[in-house]
mmCIF file of C-alpha atoms in Angstrom:
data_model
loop_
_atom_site.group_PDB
_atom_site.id
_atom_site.type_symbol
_atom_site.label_atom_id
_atom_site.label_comp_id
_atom_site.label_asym_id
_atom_site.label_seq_id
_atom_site.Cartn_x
_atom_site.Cartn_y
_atom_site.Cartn_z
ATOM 1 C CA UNK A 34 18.128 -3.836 6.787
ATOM 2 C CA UNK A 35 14.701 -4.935 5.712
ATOM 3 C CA UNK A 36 14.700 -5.599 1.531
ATOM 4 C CA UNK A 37 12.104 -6.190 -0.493
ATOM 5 C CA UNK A 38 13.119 -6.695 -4.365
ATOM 6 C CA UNK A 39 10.468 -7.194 -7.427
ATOM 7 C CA UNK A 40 11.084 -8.754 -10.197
ATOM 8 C CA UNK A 41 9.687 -10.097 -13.147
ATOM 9 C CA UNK A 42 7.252 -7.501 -14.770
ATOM 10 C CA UNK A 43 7.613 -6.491 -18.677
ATOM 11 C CA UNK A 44 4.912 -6.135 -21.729
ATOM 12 C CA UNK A 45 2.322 -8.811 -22.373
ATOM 13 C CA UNK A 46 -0.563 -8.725 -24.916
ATOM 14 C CA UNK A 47 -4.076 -8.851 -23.452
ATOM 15 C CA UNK A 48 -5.149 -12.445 -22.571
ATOM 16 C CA UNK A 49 -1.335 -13.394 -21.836
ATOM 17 C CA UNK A 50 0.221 -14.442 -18.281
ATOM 18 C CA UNK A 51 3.157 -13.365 -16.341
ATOM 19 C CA UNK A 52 5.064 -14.004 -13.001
ATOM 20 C CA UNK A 53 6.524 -11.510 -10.546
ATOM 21 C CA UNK A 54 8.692 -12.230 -7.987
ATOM 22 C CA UNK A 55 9.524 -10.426 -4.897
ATOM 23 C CA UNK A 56 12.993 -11.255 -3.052
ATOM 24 C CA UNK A 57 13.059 -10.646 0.732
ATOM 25 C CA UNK A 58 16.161 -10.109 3.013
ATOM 26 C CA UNK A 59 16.916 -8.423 6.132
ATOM 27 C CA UNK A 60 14.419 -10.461 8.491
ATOM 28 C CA UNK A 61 12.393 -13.445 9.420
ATOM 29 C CA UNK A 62 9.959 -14.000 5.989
ATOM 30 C CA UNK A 63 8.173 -16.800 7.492
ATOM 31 C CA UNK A 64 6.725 -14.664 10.243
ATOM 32 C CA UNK A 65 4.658 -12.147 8.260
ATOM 33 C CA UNK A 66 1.841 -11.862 5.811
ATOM 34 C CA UNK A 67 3.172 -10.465 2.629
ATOM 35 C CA UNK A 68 0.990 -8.235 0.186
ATOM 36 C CA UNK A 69 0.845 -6.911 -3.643
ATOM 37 C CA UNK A 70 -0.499 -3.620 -3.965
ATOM 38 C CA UNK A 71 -0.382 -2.521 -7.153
ATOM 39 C CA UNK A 72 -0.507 1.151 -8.880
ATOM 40 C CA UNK A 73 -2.303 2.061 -12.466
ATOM 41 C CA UNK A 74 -0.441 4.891 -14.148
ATOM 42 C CA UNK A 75 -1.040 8.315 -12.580
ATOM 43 C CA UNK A 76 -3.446 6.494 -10.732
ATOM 44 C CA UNK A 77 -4.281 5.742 -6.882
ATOM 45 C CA UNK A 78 -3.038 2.241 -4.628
ATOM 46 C CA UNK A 79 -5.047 -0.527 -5.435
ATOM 47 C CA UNK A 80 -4.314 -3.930 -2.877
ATOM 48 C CA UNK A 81 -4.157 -7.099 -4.970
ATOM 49 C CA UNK A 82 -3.531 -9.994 -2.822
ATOM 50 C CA UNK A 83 -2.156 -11.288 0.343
ATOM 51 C CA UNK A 84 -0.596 -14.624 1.795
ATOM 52 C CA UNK A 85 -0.795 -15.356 5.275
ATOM 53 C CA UNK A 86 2.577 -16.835 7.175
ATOM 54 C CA UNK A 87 2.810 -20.398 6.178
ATOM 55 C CA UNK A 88 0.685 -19.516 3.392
ATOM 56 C CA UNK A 89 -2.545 -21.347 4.033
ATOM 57 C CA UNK A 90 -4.543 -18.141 3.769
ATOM 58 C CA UNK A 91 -4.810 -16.235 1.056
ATOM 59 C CA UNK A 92 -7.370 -13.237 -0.433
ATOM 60 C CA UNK A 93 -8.132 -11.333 -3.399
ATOM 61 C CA UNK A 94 -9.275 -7.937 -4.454
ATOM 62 C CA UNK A 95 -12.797 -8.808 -6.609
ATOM 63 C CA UNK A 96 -11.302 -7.908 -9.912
ATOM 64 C CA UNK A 97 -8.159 -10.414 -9.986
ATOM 65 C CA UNK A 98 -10.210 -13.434 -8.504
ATOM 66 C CA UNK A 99 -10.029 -16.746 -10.602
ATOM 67 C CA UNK A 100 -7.248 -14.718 -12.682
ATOM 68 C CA UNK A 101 -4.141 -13.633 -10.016
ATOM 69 C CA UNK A 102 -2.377 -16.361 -7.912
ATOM 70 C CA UNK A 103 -0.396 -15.645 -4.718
ATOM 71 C CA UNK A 104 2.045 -17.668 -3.484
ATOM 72 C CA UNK A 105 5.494 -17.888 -1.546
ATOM 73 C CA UNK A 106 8.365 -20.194 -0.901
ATOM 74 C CA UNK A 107 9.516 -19.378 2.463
ATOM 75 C CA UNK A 108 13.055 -21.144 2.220
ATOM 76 C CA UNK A 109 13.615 -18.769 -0.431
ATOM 77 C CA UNK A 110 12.589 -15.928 0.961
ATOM 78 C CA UNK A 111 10.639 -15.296 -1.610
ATOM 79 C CA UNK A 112 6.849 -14.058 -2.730
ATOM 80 C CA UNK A 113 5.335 -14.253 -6.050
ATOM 81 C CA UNK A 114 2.119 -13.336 -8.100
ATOM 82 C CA UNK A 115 1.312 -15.464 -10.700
ATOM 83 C CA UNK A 116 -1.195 -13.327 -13.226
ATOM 84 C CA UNK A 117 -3.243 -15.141 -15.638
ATOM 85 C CA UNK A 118 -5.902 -13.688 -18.585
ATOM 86 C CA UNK A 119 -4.620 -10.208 -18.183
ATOM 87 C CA UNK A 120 -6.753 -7.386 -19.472
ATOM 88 C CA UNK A 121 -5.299 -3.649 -19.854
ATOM 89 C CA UNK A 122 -6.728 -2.442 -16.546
ATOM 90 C CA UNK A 123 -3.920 -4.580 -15.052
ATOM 91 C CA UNK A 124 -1.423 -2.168 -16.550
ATOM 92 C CA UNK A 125 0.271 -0.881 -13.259
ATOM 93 C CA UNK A 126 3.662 -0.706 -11.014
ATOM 94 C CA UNK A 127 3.194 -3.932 -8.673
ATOM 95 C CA UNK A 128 4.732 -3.749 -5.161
ATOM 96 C CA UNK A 129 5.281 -6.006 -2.526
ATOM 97 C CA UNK A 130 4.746 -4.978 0.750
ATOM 98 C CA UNK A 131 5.240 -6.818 4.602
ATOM 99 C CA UNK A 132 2.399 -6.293 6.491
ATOM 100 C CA UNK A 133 4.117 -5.521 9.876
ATOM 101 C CA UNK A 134 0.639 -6.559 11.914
ATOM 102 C CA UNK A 135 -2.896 -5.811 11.713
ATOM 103 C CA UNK A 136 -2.342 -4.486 8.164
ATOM 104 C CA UNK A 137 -0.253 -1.831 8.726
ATOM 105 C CA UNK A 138 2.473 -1.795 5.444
ATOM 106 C CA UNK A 139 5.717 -0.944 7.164
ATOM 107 C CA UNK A 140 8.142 -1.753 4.322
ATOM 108 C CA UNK A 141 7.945 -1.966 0.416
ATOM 109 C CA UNK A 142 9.512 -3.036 -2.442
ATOM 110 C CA UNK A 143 10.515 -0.080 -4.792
ATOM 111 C CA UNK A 144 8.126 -1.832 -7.640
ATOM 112 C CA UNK A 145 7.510 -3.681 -11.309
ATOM 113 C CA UNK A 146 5.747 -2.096 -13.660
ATOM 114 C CA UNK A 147 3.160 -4.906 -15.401
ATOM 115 C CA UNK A 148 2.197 -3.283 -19.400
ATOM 116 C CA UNK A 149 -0.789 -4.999 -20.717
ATOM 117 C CA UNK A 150 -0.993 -4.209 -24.979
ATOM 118 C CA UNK A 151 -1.246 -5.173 -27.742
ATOM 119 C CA UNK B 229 -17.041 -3.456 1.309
ATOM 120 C CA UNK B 230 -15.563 -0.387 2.713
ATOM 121 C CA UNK B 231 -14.778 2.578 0.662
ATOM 122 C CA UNK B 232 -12.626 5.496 1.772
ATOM 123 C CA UNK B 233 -12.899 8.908 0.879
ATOM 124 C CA UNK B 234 -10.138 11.275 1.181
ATOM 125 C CA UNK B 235 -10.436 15.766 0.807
ATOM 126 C CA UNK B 236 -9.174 17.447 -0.621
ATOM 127 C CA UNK B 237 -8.026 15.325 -3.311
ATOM 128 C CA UNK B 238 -5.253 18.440 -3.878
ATOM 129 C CA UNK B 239 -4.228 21.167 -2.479
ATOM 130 C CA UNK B 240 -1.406 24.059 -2.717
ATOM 131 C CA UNK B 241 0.893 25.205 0.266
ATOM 132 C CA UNK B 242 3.535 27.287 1.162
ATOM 133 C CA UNK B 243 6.720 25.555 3.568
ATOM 134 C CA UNK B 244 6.034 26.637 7.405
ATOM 135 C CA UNK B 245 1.895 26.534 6.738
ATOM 136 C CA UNK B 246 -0.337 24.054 8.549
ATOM 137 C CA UNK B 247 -1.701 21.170 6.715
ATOM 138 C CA UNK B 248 -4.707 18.653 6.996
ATOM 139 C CA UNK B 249 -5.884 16.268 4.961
ATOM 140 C CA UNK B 250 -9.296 14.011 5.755
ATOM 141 C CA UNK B 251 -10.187 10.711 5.234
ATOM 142 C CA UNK B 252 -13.740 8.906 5.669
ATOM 143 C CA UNK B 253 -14.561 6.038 5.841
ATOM 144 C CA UNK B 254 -18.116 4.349 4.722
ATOM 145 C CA UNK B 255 -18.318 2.457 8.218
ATOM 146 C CA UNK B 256 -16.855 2.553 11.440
ATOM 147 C CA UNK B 257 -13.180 1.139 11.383
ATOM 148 C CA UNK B 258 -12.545 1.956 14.426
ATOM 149 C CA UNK B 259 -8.909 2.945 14.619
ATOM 150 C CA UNK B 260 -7.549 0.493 12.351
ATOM 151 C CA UNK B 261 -6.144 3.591 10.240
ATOM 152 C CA UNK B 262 -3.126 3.879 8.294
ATOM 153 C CA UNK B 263 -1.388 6.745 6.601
ATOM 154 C CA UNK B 264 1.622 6.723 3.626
ATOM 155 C CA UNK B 265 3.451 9.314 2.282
ATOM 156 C CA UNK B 266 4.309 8.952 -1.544
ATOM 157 C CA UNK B 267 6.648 10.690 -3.970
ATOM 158 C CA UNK B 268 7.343 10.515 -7.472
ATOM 159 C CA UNK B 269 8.175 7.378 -8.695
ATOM 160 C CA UNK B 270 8.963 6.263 -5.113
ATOM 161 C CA UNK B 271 7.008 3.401 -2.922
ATOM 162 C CA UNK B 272 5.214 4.671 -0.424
ATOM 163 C CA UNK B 273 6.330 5.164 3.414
ATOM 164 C CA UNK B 274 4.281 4.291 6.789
ATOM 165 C CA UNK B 275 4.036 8.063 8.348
ATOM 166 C CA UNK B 276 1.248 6.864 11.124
ATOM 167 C CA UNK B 277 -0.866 4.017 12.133
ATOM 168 C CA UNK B 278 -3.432 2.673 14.330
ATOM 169 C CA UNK B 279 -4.739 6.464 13.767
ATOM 170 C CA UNK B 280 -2.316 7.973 15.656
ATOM 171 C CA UNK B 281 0.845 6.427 16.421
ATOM 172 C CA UNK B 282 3.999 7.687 14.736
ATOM 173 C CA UNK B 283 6.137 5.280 12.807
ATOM 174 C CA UNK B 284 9.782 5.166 13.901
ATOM 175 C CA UNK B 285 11.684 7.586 12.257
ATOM 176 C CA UNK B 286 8.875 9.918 10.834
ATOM 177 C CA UNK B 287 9.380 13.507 11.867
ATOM 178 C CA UNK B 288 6.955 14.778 14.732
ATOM 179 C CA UNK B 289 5.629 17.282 12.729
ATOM 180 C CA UNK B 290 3.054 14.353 11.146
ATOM 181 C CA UNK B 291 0.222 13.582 13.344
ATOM 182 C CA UNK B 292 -2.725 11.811 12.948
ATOM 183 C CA UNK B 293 -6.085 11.472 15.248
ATOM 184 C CA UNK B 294 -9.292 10.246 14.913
ATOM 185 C CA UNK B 295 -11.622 7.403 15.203
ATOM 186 C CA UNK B 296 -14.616 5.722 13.872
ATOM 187 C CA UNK B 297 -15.124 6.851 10.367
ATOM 188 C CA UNK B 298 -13.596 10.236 10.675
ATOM 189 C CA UNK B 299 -9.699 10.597 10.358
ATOM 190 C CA UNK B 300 -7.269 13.737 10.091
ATOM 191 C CA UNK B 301 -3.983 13.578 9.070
ATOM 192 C CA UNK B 302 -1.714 16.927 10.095
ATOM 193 C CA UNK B 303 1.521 18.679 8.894
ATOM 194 C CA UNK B 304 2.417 21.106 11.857
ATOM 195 C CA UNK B 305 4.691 23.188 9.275
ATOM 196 C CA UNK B 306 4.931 21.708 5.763
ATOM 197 C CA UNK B 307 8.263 21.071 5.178
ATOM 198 C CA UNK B 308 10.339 21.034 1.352
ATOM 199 C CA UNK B 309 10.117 17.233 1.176
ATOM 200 C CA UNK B 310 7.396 16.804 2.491
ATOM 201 C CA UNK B 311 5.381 17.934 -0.698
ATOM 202 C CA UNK B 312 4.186 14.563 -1.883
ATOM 203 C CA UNK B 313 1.000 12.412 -2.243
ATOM 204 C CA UNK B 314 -1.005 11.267 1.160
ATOM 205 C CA UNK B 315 -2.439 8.013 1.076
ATOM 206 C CA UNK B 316 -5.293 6.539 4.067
ATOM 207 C CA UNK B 317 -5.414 2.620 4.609
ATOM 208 C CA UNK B 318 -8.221 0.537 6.470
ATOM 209 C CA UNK B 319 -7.175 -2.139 8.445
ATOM 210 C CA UNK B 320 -10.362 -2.422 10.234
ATOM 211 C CA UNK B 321 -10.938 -5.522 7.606
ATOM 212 C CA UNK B 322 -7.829 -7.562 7.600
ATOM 213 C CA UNK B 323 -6.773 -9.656 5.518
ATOM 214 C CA UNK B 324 -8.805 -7.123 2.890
ATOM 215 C CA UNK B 325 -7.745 -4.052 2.704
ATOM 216 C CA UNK B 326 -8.400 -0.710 1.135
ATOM 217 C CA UNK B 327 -6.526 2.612 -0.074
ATOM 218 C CA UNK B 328 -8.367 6.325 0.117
ATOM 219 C CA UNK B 329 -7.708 8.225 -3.110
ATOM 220 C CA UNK B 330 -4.984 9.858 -2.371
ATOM 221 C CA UNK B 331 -4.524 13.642 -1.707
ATOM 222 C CA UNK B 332 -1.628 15.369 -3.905
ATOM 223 C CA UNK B 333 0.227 18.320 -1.559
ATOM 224 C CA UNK B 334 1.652 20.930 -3.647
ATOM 225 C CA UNK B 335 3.852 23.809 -3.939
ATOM 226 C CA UNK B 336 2.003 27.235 -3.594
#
């Protein structure tokens, strides 16, 4: 059974930094891009960030460029967003997601929810 | 970049009617299409992709066509659970991608 577990969100002030984690079990993490799509409060899905396989690709939505980090550790089986300078708009439940080919979001993580306040 | 435009962005229905929702999209994506199914304070869930081809495990009462910039998805006879919110996805620019609004299906 595919798994996809988050971790790691919680309330930071504005301007502050913190690091989610997603856990993956149930099959072969090195073959797939991974993704973090992330949604604002009573809001729509917003994709963050992806990693290709081996991760020596990686993109950005505009808004977290030069602020949001993606990266993964494939012997752990595990994918992570590193979030720098946040700002209030980045108040939202982060998910990771495997993108099962061509961009098609076959399985997801059940979500972190990321408060940015003072 | 390539926006995409869902309609309505709600709408109210009774179980056994006939549902479509829309999506646009601000180029030609061919059919590199995607649709999720969402429910309260759940992750979303692949119903269709590629435009048209039914994930395993989804009900055949979801369908999906189109291609281009114009993309339908259909209920054939709304079902109990199914009331929930309908995300589109573009593909068409891998690795970047990009969510419609969403479209909120309600009890009548």
């Amino acid at each position: 059974e595919v798994k996809l577990v988050e971790s790691g969100g919680g309330l930071v002030q504005p301007g502050g930094s913190l690091r989610l984690s997603c856990a993956a079990s149930g099959f072969t993490f090195r073959s797939y891009w991974l993704s973090w799509v992330r949604q604002a409060p009573g809001k729509g899905l917003e994709w963050v960030a992806n990693i290709k396989q081996d991760g020596s690709e990686k993109y950005y939505v505009d808004s977290v460029k030069g602020r949001f980090t993606i990266s993964r550790d494939n012997a752990k089986k595990s994918l992570y967003l590193q979030m720098n300078s946040l700002r209030a708009e980045d108040t939202a439940v982060y998910y990771c997601a495997r993108d099962g080919g061509y961009g098609v979001f076959d399985y997801w993580g059940q979500g972190t929810l990321v408060t940015v306040s003072s | 970049d390539i926006q995409m435009t869902q309609s309505p962005s709600s709408l109210s229905a009774s179980v056994g009617d006939r549902v479509t929702i829309t999506c646009r999209a601000s180029q030609s994506i061919s059919s590199y299409l995607n649709w999720y199914q969402q429910k309260p304070g759940k992750a979303p869930n692949l119903l269709i992709y590629a435009a048209s081809s039914l994930q395993s495990g989804v009900p055949s009462r979801f369908s999906g066509s189109g291609s281009g910039t114009d993309f339908t998805l259909t209920i054939s006879s709304l079902q109990p659970e199914d009331f929930a919110t309908y995300y589109c996805q573009q593909s068409y620019t891998t690795p970047a991608l990009t969510f419609g609004g969403g479209t909120k299906v309600e009890i009548k």
